[in-house]
Amino acid sequence: NFDKVYRAVIAANEALEDYKYHLVGGAAGTVSPMGWTWQGGNAGTNGGRLYGMGVDQVLQVEMVLPNGSHVRFGPTEWEDASGDGFTVPRTKVVSGVCRSNPDEQVEEKWIWEDCPEEFDIDFGDLWFAVRGGGGGTWGVVTSVSLQLHDMLPYNAYLFNLECYSAIGPLFQEFKAKYIMAPSLLNVTKETSLACGSQDFLVFLFCYGEEDVIHSWTKFLESNDSTGPAEVACLRKISPENLPGYIVESAKSYAEMVLDPFFSNPRFPGKILDQAPLSLPPMFARVLVPQSWLDESEENINIILKNAISAPYYSFGGATVTGHDQANAVTQAHRDAAAMVSFFEWEATDEENFWGNLFPKMFDISDKTKFPPVFGSNHAGRLHTGPLKEDWTKPCPREWTFEERSEKCISFQEAIYGTELLSRLEAIKKAVD
């Protein structure tokens, strides 16, 4: 889990003269680098907007396939893609090897060789499908090599919930604009990309050059809320600003949440975790397109007005340009401004999304290709897309599972879209 991985990176950094390495990962300590990564890996707390999504950190995969083969594979040929706006090379060729002594239990004695002639798995397809299509779908992942990055200065900010009744909506607006539309605050895109957050209203996590407090102060001035008490509602997390917090200068999110102020006293020295989620059965998060948001400043207000919970801000920047163009993460993820829950328990909220918001946000002109809409994280167990015969109508909640399966867009199709799901299903059939 990420608790062990983060603490291993911290230990490696502490053994160096320079605190050098940064890992892109999930927010909770018990989240698995495997499950999180293979579903895409939204890194709102760990610089995903600077470094890319979880799948973009993968260098090599080792797994056992359904046919029993123990394989290791990764890219071996690339081409420059900077002319198309990408910051990493495009993967051209993926190669792999098979373990020839599967009965040997001592890893140091494992022998990796060219796969036998009868081995008919396409490593390029497998590399594509595993990264974004769910690792366990294609086999049992036993090991993964991840890219580390140079450490940047780290700052985290906390909004005081005692201020919420007075200026909570103002902070929601500020945070949304700072992340999704920074020019509205006279903040540069580069400065904005230094920051992100998971779906907690009160936090903002930043790496590199940024000046959140200065921007917050200017924003308050523009809204005639210039008192020192209002400015102080947002504060940098430090011992001076947060009674009970003791880490003098946390160098990363992981180091910060190891502080006793955040960690669970039952598990001292472990990375912060959350209680197990109890999600509504019809819950899903929508990948709100940046292109739609850019059409009008009013669209920011529409998001905040209709959102059931705080948006997940981990998109833009390197999530768009920092990948090898050979993965199953949907274009909806790559092009998102934020991931937002617009409905949970109330059927009327779901009706509002499919009937009102969905047709405005997404291109549904081609009725043979349902677009990718949802993130695959934290989904309700019974959720589906809309009716197959009318995409602006939700799947009736009172229907049986069999009726919903027959007459509604599947949740898989609502995540991947018709075209990508078809490709993944073909790869799945070949792998099995």
Short mmCIF file of C-alpha atoms in Angstrom, two decimals:
data_model
loop_
_atom_site.label_atom_id
_atom_site.label_comp_id
_atom_site.label_asym_id
_atom_site.label_seq_id
_atom_site.Cartn_x
_atom_site.Cartn_y
_atom_site.Cartn_z
CA ASN A 1 0.00 0.00 0.00
CA PHE A 2 1.00 3.64 -0.29
CA ASP A 3 1.81 3.84 3.41
CA LYS A 4 4.72 1.46 2.85
CA VAL A 5 5.76 3.03 -0.46
CA TYR A 6 5.72 6.60 0.87
CA ARG A 7 7.67 5.66 3.98
CA ALA A 8 10.23 3.82 1.83
CA VAL A 9 10.75 6.95 -0.30
CA ILE A 10 11.03 9.10 2.85
CA ALA A 11 13.64 6.71 4.26
CA ALA A 12 15.60 6.85 1.00
CA ASN A 13 15.47 10.63 1.01
CA GLU A 14 16.62 10.83 4.62
CA ALA A 15 19.61 8.65 3.75
CA LEU A 16 20.73 11.17 1.12
CA GLU A 17 22.45 14.50 1.65
CA ASP A 18 19.69 16.12 -0.42
CA TYR A 19 16.00 15.36 0.08
CA LYS A 20 15.71 14.41 -3.57
CA TYR A 21 12.85 12.12 -4.61
CA HIS A 22 9.12 12.71 -5.02
CA LEU A 23 6.53 9.97 -5.66
CA VAL A 24 3.18 10.60 -7.34
CA GLY A 25 0.57 8.59 -5.45
CA GLY A 26 -2.78 8.42 -3.71
CA ALA A 27 -4.04 10.28 -0.66
CA ALA A 28 -4.83 7.42 1.76
CA GLY A 29 -2.19 5.14 3.22
CA THR A 30 -4.17 1.95 2.64
CA VAL A 31 -4.79 2.70 -1.03
CA SER A 32 -2.90 0.20 -3.16
CA PRO A 33 -0.43 1.48 -5.76
CA MET A 34 -1.78 -1.34 -7.92
CA GLY A 35 -5.53 -0.61 -7.86
CA TRP A 36 -5.07 3.17 -7.78
CA THR A 37 -2.60 3.18 -10.65
CA TRP A 38 -4.42 0.80 -12.99
CA GLN A 39 -7.67 2.78 -12.76
CA GLY A 40 -5.81 5.92 -13.80
CA GLY A 41 -4.50 7.33 -10.54
CA ASN A 42 -5.76 10.83 -9.70
CA ALA A 43 -3.00 12.58 -7.73
CA GLY A 44 -4.64 15.69 -6.31
CA THR A 45 -2.48 15.58 -3.18
CA ASN A 46 0.84 14.70 -4.81
CA GLY A 47 1.45 16.92 -7.80
CA GLY A 48 -0.44 15.05 -10.49
CA ARG A 49 -1.03 18.26 -12.41
CA LEU A 50 2.76 18.69 -12.61
CA TYR A 51 3.77 15.06 -13.16
CA GLY A 52 0.80 13.24 -14.67
CA MET A 53 -1.58 10.54 -13.51
CA GLY A 54 -0.66 7.31 -11.77
CA VAL A 55 -0.50 5.31 -15.01
CA ASP A 56 1.95 7.86 -16.39
CA GLN A 57 4.49 6.93 -13.71
CA VAL A 58 4.72 3.25 -14.74
CA LEU A 59 8.00 2.13 -16.32
CA GLN A 60 7.62 -1.66 -16.23
CA VAL A 61 4.99 -4.22 -15.22
CA GLU A 62 5.39 -7.77 -13.95
CA MET A 63 2.34 -10.01 -13.83
CA VAL A 64 0.97 -13.53 -14.09
CA LEU A 65 -1.43 -13.95 -17.01
CA PRO A 66 -4.55 -16.16 -17.17
CA ASN A 67 -2.54 -18.79 -19.11
CA GLY A 68 -0.14 -19.08 -16.17
CA SER A 69 2.75 -17.21 -17.81
CA HIS A 70 4.80 -14.99 -15.51
CA VAL A 71 5.80 -12.03 -17.68
CA ARG A 72 7.68 -8.75 -17.42
CA PHE A 73 7.14 -6.03 -20.00
CA GLY A 74 7.50 -2.35 -20.82
CA PRO A 75 8.34 0.10 -23.61
CA THR A 76 11.56 -0.43 -25.55
CA GLU A 77 11.17 2.06 -28.42
CA TRP A 78 9.87 5.63 -28.36
CA GLU A 79 9.57 8.67 -30.60
CA ASP A 80 9.61 12.37 -29.83
CA ALA A 81 6.11 13.81 -29.40
CA SER A 82 7.00 17.36 -28.39
CA GLY A 83 5.78 18.66 -31.74
CA ASP A 84 2.29 17.53 -30.74
CA GLY A 85 2.52 19.23 -27.37
CA PHE A 86 3.54 16.22 -25.25
CA THR A 87 6.26 16.41 -22.64
CA VAL A 88 7.18 12.70 -22.75
CA PRO A 89 8.00 10.48 -25.76
CA ARG A 90 5.32 8.45 -27.52
CA THR A 91 5.67 4.69 -26.95
CA LYS A 92 6.19 2.86 -30.24
CA VAL A 93 7.20 -0.67 -29.22
CA VAL A 94 6.52 -2.66 -26.04
CA SER A 95 8.57 -5.80 -25.41
CA GLY A 96 8.38 -8.51 -22.80
CA VAL A 97 10.00 -11.65 -21.45
CA CYS A 98 8.69 -14.77 -19.73
CA ARG A 99 10.01 -16.53 -16.65
CA SER A 100 11.35 -19.92 -17.65
CA ASN A 101 11.65 -21.44 -14.16
CA PRO A 102 8.17 -20.84 -12.62
CA ASP A 103 8.74 -23.39 -9.85
CA GLU A 104 11.68 -21.45 -8.40
CA GLN A 105 10.55 -19.47 -5.36
CA VAL A 106 13.73 -17.49 -4.72
CA GLU A 107 13.38 -14.29 -6.77
CA GLU A 108 17.14 -13.83 -7.21
CA LYS A 109 17.20 -17.13 -9.11
CA TRP A 110 14.35 -16.35 -11.49
CA ILE A 111 15.32 -16.63 -15.15
CA TRP A 112 13.78 -14.24 -17.66
CA GLU A 113 13.98 -15.27 -21.33
CA ASP A 114 12.25 -14.70 -24.64
CA CYS A 115 8.73 -16.08 -24.49
CA PRO A 116 8.10 -19.42 -26.26
CA GLU A 117 6.86 -19.41 -29.85
CA GLU A 118 3.36 -20.51 -28.85
CA PHE A 119 3.03 -17.44 -26.59
CA ASP A 120 0.57 -15.27 -28.51
CA ILE A 121 -0.01 -12.32 -26.17
CA ASP A 122 0.58 -8.88 -27.69
CA PHE A 123 2.64 -6.96 -25.10
CA GLY A 124 1.67 -3.66 -26.74
CA ASP A 125 -2.02 -4.39 -26.17
CA LEU A 126 -1.32 -5.55 -22.63
CA TRP A 127 0.68 -2.39 -21.82
CA PHE A 128 -2.19 -0.29 -23.18
CA ALA A 129 -4.95 -2.18 -21.38
CA VAL A 130 -3.38 -2.61 -17.94
CA ARG A 131 -2.66 1.10 -17.55
CA GLY A 132 -6.13 2.55 -17.21
CA GLY A 133 -8.19 -0.58 -17.87
CA GLY A 134 -7.68 -2.09 -14.43
CA GLY A 135 -4.65 -4.28 -13.69
CA GLY A 136 -6.48 -7.23 -12.16
CA THR A 137 -8.70 -7.53 -15.22
CA TRP A 138 -5.78 -8.81 -17.29
CA GLY A 139 -3.89 -10.93 -14.78
CA VAL A 140 -2.27 -10.77 -11.34
CA VAL A 141 0.15 -7.85 -11.11
CA THR A 142 3.09 -8.91 -8.92
CA SER A 143 5.43 -5.93 -9.35
CA VAL A 144 5.55 -2.49 -10.90
CA SER A 145 8.41 -0.03 -11.43
CA LEU A 146 7.47 3.61 -10.94
CA GLN A 147 9.06 6.87 -12.03
CA LEU A 148 10.29 9.17 -9.27
CA HIS A 149 10.63 12.93 -9.71
CA ASP A 150 12.83 15.69 -8.37
CA MET A 151 11.51 17.09 -5.11
CA LEU A 152 10.04 20.59 -5.26
CA PRO A 153 9.24 22.94 -2.36
CA TYR A 154 6.01 21.79 -0.69
CA ASN A 155 3.29 23.89 0.91
CA ALA A 156 -0.15 22.85 2.09
CA TYR A 157 -3.07 25.11 2.99
CA LEU A 158 -6.08 24.61 5.23
CA PHE A 159 -9.34 26.56 5.22
CA ASN A 160 -10.77 27.01 8.72
CA LEU A 161 -14.24 25.45 8.80
CA GLU A 162 -15.24 27.90 11.54
CA CYS A 163 -15.22 30.50 8.76
CA TYR A 164 -17.54 28.53 6.53
CA SER A 165 -20.81 30.21 7.44
CA ALA A 166 -19.28 33.61 6.71
CA ILE A 167 -17.13 33.05 3.63
CA GLY A 168 -17.24 29.33 2.81
CA PRO A 169 -18.88 29.87 -0.61
CA LEU A 170 -16.24 32.51 -1.39
CA PHE A 171 -13.48 30.01 -0.67
CA GLN A 172 -15.20 27.42 -2.87
CA GLU A 173 -15.25 29.96 -5.70
CA PHE A 174 -11.63 30.97 -5.12
CA LYS A 175 -10.40 27.38 -5.12
CA ALA A 176 -12.38 26.51 -8.26
CA LYS A 177 -11.03 29.50 -10.15
CA TYR A 178 -7.47 29.04 -8.88
CA ILE A 179 -7.42 25.47 -10.23
CA MET A 180 -9.73 25.51 -13.25
CA ALA A 181 -9.68 29.12 -14.48
CA PRO A 182 -6.63 30.87 -12.96
CA SER A 183 -6.66 33.74 -15.44
CA LEU A 184 -9.85 35.00 -13.75
CA LEU A 185 -7.69 35.65 -10.68
CA ASN A 186 -4.74 37.02 -12.65
CA VAL A 187 -2.87 33.84 -11.73
CA THR A 188 -0.69 32.21 -14.39
CA LYS A 189 -1.43 28.68 -15.57
CA GLU A 190 2.03 27.57 -14.44
CA THR A 191 1.36 28.86 -10.92
CA SER A 192 -2.04 27.16 -10.81
CA LEU A 193 -0.62 23.80 -11.90
CA ALA A 194 1.55 23.71 -8.80
CA CYS A 195 -1.57 23.02 -6.72
CA GLY A 196 -4.36 20.47 -6.47
CA SER A 197 -6.50 18.60 -3.96
CA GLN A 198 -8.63 15.54 -3.44
CA ASP A 199 -12.36 16.01 -2.85
CA PHE A 200 -11.97 17.79 0.50
CA LEU A 201 -13.02 21.45 0.43
CA VAL A 202 -10.61 22.62 3.10
CA PHE A 203 -7.25 21.50 1.64
CA LEU A 204 -4.94 22.74 -1.10
CA PHE A 205 -1.61 20.98 -1.74
CA CYS A 206 1.11 22.77 -3.71
CA TYR A 207 4.55 21.97 -5.12
CA GLY A 208 6.96 24.51 -6.54
CA GLU A 209 6.37 28.18 -7.15
CA GLU A 210 2.98 29.48 -5.98
CA ASP A 211 1.58 32.20 -3.76
CA VAL A 212 -1.84 31.06 -2.67
CA ILE A 213 -2.23 33.43 0.27
CA HIS A 214 -1.41 36.46 -1.91
CA SER A 215 -4.00 35.36 -4.49
CA TRP A 216 -6.54 34.67 -1.74
CA THR A 217 -6.03 38.14 -0.29
CA LYS A 218 -6.49 39.79 -3.70
CA PHE A 219 -9.61 37.72 -4.32
CA LEU A 220 -11.11 38.83 -1.01
CA GLU A 221 -10.33 42.45 -1.85
CA SER A 222 -12.22 42.11 -5.11
CA ASN A 223 -15.20 40.80 -3.12
CA ASP A 224 -15.06 43.52 -0.46
CA SER A 225 -13.91 41.11 2.26
CA THR A 226 -10.57 42.51 3.24
CA GLY A 227 -10.59 42.07 7.01
CA PRO A 228 -7.64 40.26 8.63
CA ALA A 229 -10.06 37.66 10.04
CA GLU A 230 -11.24 36.70 6.53
CA VAL A 231 -7.69 36.50 5.18
CA ALA A 232 -6.68 34.31 8.14
CA CYS A 233 -9.40 31.79 7.31
CA LEU A 234 -6.95 30.26 4.83
CA ARG A 235 -3.59 29.46 6.35
CA LYS A 236 -0.46 27.55 5.51
CA ILE A 237 -0.18 24.32 7.49
CA SER A 238 2.61 24.87 9.99
CA PRO A 239 3.14 24.66 13.77
CA GLU A 240 2.61 28.43 14.00
CA ASN A 241 -0.77 28.30 12.27
CA LEU A 242 -2.13 24.95 13.41
CA PRO A 243 -2.05 24.15 17.14
CA GLY A 244 -1.11 20.51 17.68
CA TYR A 245 0.76 20.18 14.38
CA ILE A 246 4.46 19.65 15.09
CA VAL A 247 6.34 19.00 11.82
CA GLU A 248 8.41 22.11 11.34
CA SER A 249 8.89 21.86 7.59
CA ALA A 250 7.18 18.94 5.85
CA LYS A 251 8.81 18.25 2.50
CA SER A 252 5.91 16.26 1.05
CA TYR A 253 2.27 15.34 1.53
CA ALA A 254 3.30 11.99 3.00
CA GLU A 255 5.63 13.58 5.52
CA MET A 256 2.93 16.05 6.51
CA VAL A 257 0.24 13.43 7.18
CA LEU A 258 2.65 11.36 9.28
CA ASP A 259 2.36 14.17 11.83
CA PRO A 260 0.32 13.06 14.87
CA PHE A 261 -2.13 15.89 14.15
CA PHE A 262 -3.33 14.02 11.05
CA SER A 263 -2.43 10.38 11.70
CA ASN A 264 -4.62 7.84 13.44
CA PRO A 265 -3.45 7.38 17.05
CA ARG A 266 -4.24 3.68 16.75
CA PHE A 267 -1.56 3.36 14.07
CA PRO A 268 1.27 5.76 14.97
CA GLY A 269 3.91 6.24 12.32
CA LYS A 270 1.53 5.28 9.51
CA ILE A 271 0.35 7.42 6.60
CA LEU A 272 -3.04 9.09 7.09
CA ASP A 273 -6.02 6.94 6.16
CA GLN A 274 -9.76 7.44 5.99
CA ALA A 275 -12.56 5.32 7.39
CA PRO A 276 -13.92 2.82 4.85
CA LEU A 277 -16.20 4.61 2.44
CA SER A 278 -19.91 3.82 2.48
CA LEU A 279 -20.95 4.97 -0.96
CA PRO A 280 -24.53 5.38 -2.16
CA PRO A 281 -25.44 2.60 -4.63
CA MET A 282 -26.10 5.15 -7.42
CA PHE A 283 -22.97 7.20 -6.87
CA ALA A 284 -20.50 8.26 -9.59
CA ARG A 285 -18.20 11.19 -10.35
CA VAL A 286 -18.40 13.10 -13.62
CA LEU A 287 -15.30 14.22 -15.51
CA VAL A 288 -16.28 17.82 -16.26
CA PRO A 289 -14.66 18.87 -19.57
CA GLN A 290 -12.28 21.81 -19.43
CA SER A 291 -13.52 22.89 -22.87
CA TRP A 292 -17.08 23.26 -21.56
CA LEU A 293 -15.92 25.14 -18.48
CA ASP A 294 -13.91 27.54 -20.65
CA GLU A 295 -17.04 28.53 -22.59
CA SER A 296 -18.31 30.76 -19.79
CA GLU A 297 -17.37 31.89 -16.29
CA GLU A 298 -20.93 31.04 -15.34
CA ASN A 299 -20.12 27.35 -15.85
CA ILE A 300 -17.96 27.47 -12.71
CA ASN A 301 -21.01 28.60 -10.78
CA ILE A 302 -23.06 25.80 -12.37
CA ILE A 303 -20.54 23.25 -11.13
CA LEU A 304 -20.48 24.60 -7.59
CA LYS A 305 -24.26 24.97 -7.45
CA ASN A 306 -24.95 21.41 -8.59
CA ALA A 307 -22.05 19.57 -6.95
CA ILE A 308 -23.04 17.24 -4.10
CA SER A 309 -19.54 17.38 -2.60
CA ALA A 310 -16.28 19.22 -3.20
CA PRO A 311 -14.78 18.68 -6.67
CA TYR A 312 -11.67 16.55 -7.10
CA TYR A 313 -8.94 18.83 -8.49
CA SER A 314 -6.17 16.74 -10.04
CA PHE A 315 -6.50 17.50 -13.76
CA GLY A 316 -4.83 19.70 -16.35
CA GLY A 317 -1.17 20.26 -17.11
CA ALA A 318 0.77 17.00 -17.17
CA THR A 319 -2.40 14.89 -17.03
CA VAL A 320 -2.97 16.22 -20.56
CA THR A 321 0.58 16.26 -21.95
CA GLY A 322 2.65 13.97 -19.71
CA HIS A 323 1.71 10.52 -21.04
CA ASP A 324 3.04 8.13 -23.68
CA GLN A 325 -0.21 7.94 -25.71
CA ALA A 326 -0.33 4.17 -25.20
CA ASN A 327 -2.70 3.74 -22.26
CA ALA A 328 -6.39 3.14 -21.63
CA VAL A 329 -7.05 6.28 -19.60
CA THR A 330 -9.99 7.94 -21.32
CA GLN A 331 -9.76 11.23 -23.12
CA ALA A 332 -12.40 12.46 -20.69
CA HIS A 333 -9.82 12.07 -17.90
CA ARG A 334 -7.16 13.81 -19.93
CA ASP A 335 -9.44 16.70 -20.89
CA ALA A 336 -11.17 17.17 -17.52
CA ALA A 337 -11.16 20.33 -15.43
CA ALA A 338 -12.33 18.47 -12.32
CA MET A 339 -14.13 15.31 -11.23
CA VAL A 340 -17.46 16.11 -9.61
CA SER A 341 -20.31 14.22 -7.97
CA PHE A 342 -23.62 15.63 -9.18
CA PHE A 343 -25.89 12.97 -7.68
CA GLU A 344 -25.99 10.44 -4.87
CA TRP A 345 -29.18 9.55 -3.04
CA GLU A 346 -31.74 11.78 -4.74
CA ALA A 347 -33.19 10.60 -8.07
CA THR A 348 -34.02 14.21 -8.95
CA ASP A 349 -30.30 15.08 -8.92
CA GLU A 350 -29.59 12.27 -11.36
CA GLU A 351 -32.44 13.45 -13.57
CA ASN A 352 -30.97 16.95 -13.55
CA PHE A 353 -27.55 15.69 -14.61
CA TRP A 354 -28.64 13.51 -17.53
CA GLY A 355 -31.42 15.82 -18.68
CA ASN A 356 -29.73 19.19 -18.21
CA LEU A 357 -25.97 19.11 -17.59
CA PHE A 358 -24.87 16.08 -19.60
CA PRO A 359 -26.05 17.32 -23.04
CA LYS A 360 -24.30 20.65 -22.45
CA MET A 361 -21.01 19.19 -21.25
CA PHE A 362 -20.59 16.30 -23.69
CA ASP A 363 -20.93 15.76 -27.44
CA ILE A 364 -23.77 13.29 -27.90
CA SER A 365 -24.42 13.92 -31.58
CA ASP A 366 -23.25 10.42 -32.63
CA LYS A 367 -25.81 8.05 -31.13
CA THR A 368 -23.63 5.01 -31.91
CA LYS A 369 -20.80 6.17 -29.63
CA PHE A 370 -21.57 6.90 -26.00
CA PRO A 371 -18.84 9.23 -24.65
CA PRO A 372 -16.69 8.54 -21.58
CA VAL A 373 -18.29 10.44 -18.71
CA PHE A 374 -17.33 9.00 -15.33
CA GLY A 375 -14.15 8.50 -13.39
CA SER A 376 -13.79 4.89 -12.28
CA ASN A 377 -12.86 5.75 -8.67
CA HIS A 378 -15.33 5.40 -5.79
CA ALA A 379 -18.32 4.21 -7.79
CA GLY A 380 -21.62 2.99 -6.35
CA ARG A 381 -22.24 -0.72 -6.75
CA LEU A 382 -25.51 -0.39 -8.72
CA HIS A 383 -24.76 2.61 -10.87
CA THR A 384 -25.17 2.64 -14.65
CA GLY A 385 -25.32 5.17 -17.42
CA PRO A 386 -28.61 6.51 -18.83
CA LEU A 387 -31.24 4.72 -20.88
CA LYS A 388 -29.91 3.26 -24.11
CA GLU A 389 -32.87 4.63 -26.04
CA ASP A 390 -32.64 8.14 -24.54
CA TRP A 391 -29.34 9.36 -23.12
CA THR A 392 -31.03 12.30 -21.41
CA LYS A 393 -33.05 10.02 -19.12
CA PRO A 394 -31.55 8.21 -16.10
CA CYS A 395 -31.86 4.47 -15.70
CA PRO A 396 -34.91 3.96 -13.43
CA ARG A 397 -33.76 3.08 -9.95
CA GLU A 398 -36.72 0.82 -9.29
CA TRP A 399 -35.79 -1.53 -12.15
CA THR A 400 -34.29 -4.91 -11.43
CA PHE A 401 -30.62 -5.58 -12.10
CA GLU A 402 -31.61 -7.57 -15.19
CA GLU A 403 -33.74 -4.72 -16.56
CA ARG A 404 -30.99 -2.18 -15.96
CA SER A 405 -28.40 -4.40 -17.64
CA GLU A 406 -30.62 -4.83 -20.69
CA LYS A 407 -31.97 -1.33 -21.17
CA CYS A 408 -29.31 1.03 -19.77
CA ILE A 409 -25.78 2.02 -20.72
CA SER A 410 -23.44 -0.07 -18.57
CA PHE A 411 -21.22 1.61 -16.03
CA GLN A 412 -18.17 0.32 -17.94
CA GLU A 413 -19.38 2.01 -21.12
CA ALA A 414 -20.10 5.21 -19.19
CA ILE A 415 -16.48 5.16 -17.94
CA TYR A 416 -14.63 4.18 -21.11
CA GLY A 417 -17.05 5.18 -23.86
CA THR A 418 -18.24 2.84 -26.58
CA GLU A 419 -15.08 2.82 -28.70
CA LEU A 420 -12.48 2.34 -25.97
CA LEU A 421 -14.59 -0.28 -24.18
CA SER A 422 -14.83 -2.26 -27.41
CA ARG A 423 -11.05 -2.24 -27.78
CA LEU A 424 -10.53 -3.31 -24.16
CA GLU A 425 -13.06 -6.14 -24.51
CA ALA A 426 -11.21 -7.43 -27.59
CA ILE A 427 -7.89 -7.39 -25.70
CA LYS A 428 -9.52 -9.12 -22.75
CA LYS A 429 -10.78 -11.89 -25.01
CA ALA A 430 -7.30 -12.40 -26.48
CA VAL A 431 -5.60 -12.42 -23.07
CA ASP A 432 -8.08 -14.93 -21.63
#
